Structure formats: structure tokens, C-alpha cells
Amino acid sequence: MSATAIDEFRTPRPVAGWRVLLTTFCMALAAWGLGFYSLSVYVQYLAASGRFPAALLSAATTFHFLVGAAALYAVEYAAARVGRRPVVVAGVLLMAGCASALAYVPDSFWLFAAYAGMAFGWAAISGTAITQIIGRWFHARRGLALNLALTGASAAGFVIVPALVAAIERFGLGRGVMLTTGTVAMLLLVLIAMNLVEPTAP
């Protein structure tokens, strides 16, 4: 059957297109929510804690973006060697673990190390990874699927960030970040385990 004859949203494959799309949407939600929009939240609350000056935190944020861009090469190499799903799982764990560690790092070295880990997590679950996953599953309706998946990036701004701020205000910086990142990570890992498999012929 040709690609143009397949409606990927109605295919009888074991893992339907909608479930793959939901997973990639949540990947975008986590990536942009924890690794992009929330960066300003980390800076605000870490600076308010008095442990690090705002200038150092701003430098660490810039470092995060630089490492994230460079990490794409390593992430794609790893995905080609071991498969996409293990790399995405590692990315989720890195993002959640390193973001949670920000409240507890003892000095600037570990601060930058935590941001570097977040950057690798970002590279593993953000735009490139989402595009590759959508490309494996969708052909005739790839553009629609990719656009729908990446709306998770926009939704992150009004879903993840307010939840993160509310958690920090209620439970404190460390517990608030851990609660938010842990919840996001657990939900995303369940979706990945259920839905991110290799596409099979209909």
C-alpha cells in the first residue's frame, strides 16, 4: 500500500497515529516547559535564595542553550546506534533530574553541570527528536502531525510554568521543582513505554 493511501490517524497499526502524536505532544510540553520557559523561573528563585548571583545564573542559562545546540549531534548519533526510545527515556530522566538538582547544587561547577545535563535532556526530547519520530510514523499527513505535536511547545508556557511557580510557592524551591519535574517525567515515561515503538506495516 502506498503512503498516500494511508490515513495515519485511522490506521489499524498496533500503535495508532493518535497515540504517537499524543506522546510527541507531551515530549514538547516537557521539553519547552522544563527546559525553555522555566529557565527564567529557575533564575528568579535561585537568585532570590541568595546562593548564586543573577549574573552567574544568566551565564549558566546561556551555557545551557550553547550545550543544547552542540548536544544534538551526540543525541542523534546515540539514537542511530541504540534506538530512539532509549535516548528519549534518558533525556526525560536527565531533564527532570538535573532541573531538580538546581536547588541543591553547592557551587558554580555543579550549577553549570546541572544546566549541561538539562541541555542534553532538551536535545533528546525536543524539536529534532519529535521531528524524527513523526517522520517515522507519518507520511501523507506528516505536516499536520508535526504541527499538532509541536503545539505542546506553546502549551508548555501556560501549563508547566504556572504549575511550577505554584509548586515552588507552596513547597519551596527544592520540593516544588522536584514535585513538578517528577510528575511530568513519570507521566511522560508511561506514555513513552506504551506508545513509542517502531512503526509496523498496517
Phi, psi and omega in degrees: 000133181286160181298324183290344180271357183259129169262103189294342178276353181233012184293147177276015178303155180303323175247111186287157181303324181296325181288322175296318180297318178300318180295316180290327174300315180289330172298315178295321178301315181289316184297308182285328181291315183267333187248006179224288183297326183281353180301321178292329177293316178301314181299314182300310186282328176292321177294320180294334179288343179081004183278332181223141176289153182299325181296319179293320179294322176295320178295321178294324177294316176298319177302320178302314181294320180295315179294322179299320178293317180290328184292340181303323181295314179295320181295315180292325175297315179296319180297323179291331182274316188246353181106158185287318187298314178300325180291320178295317178300314178299322179296318178299315181294320177297314181299310183291316183294316183287325176295319178295327182289341184304325183286348187240356183298137187275339184206180186294328179301310181288333174298311180292326177296319179296318178295324177296317177298319176299323181296319177293322175298317177302313182297329184280340186233006185261218194303313183296314180297317180298316179299318180295319180294313178300320180297330179284333187257334187238141178234288183297328184241034183297317182298316178297314181298317181294318178297318179294319180298317184282355171293343174299330178295319178289319181297332182301326182295328181247008175247301186286312186298311177299323178295320179296313181297317180298320180293320179294317181296327183274319188249355185095166187299306185297305182293324180295315179293318180297320179296314182292309182293323179294319178296313179300315183296315182297316179296319181291321179296324176296315179297319179297314181298323183279325196241335185270084174240171177290137179297144178241160181292141178293000000 
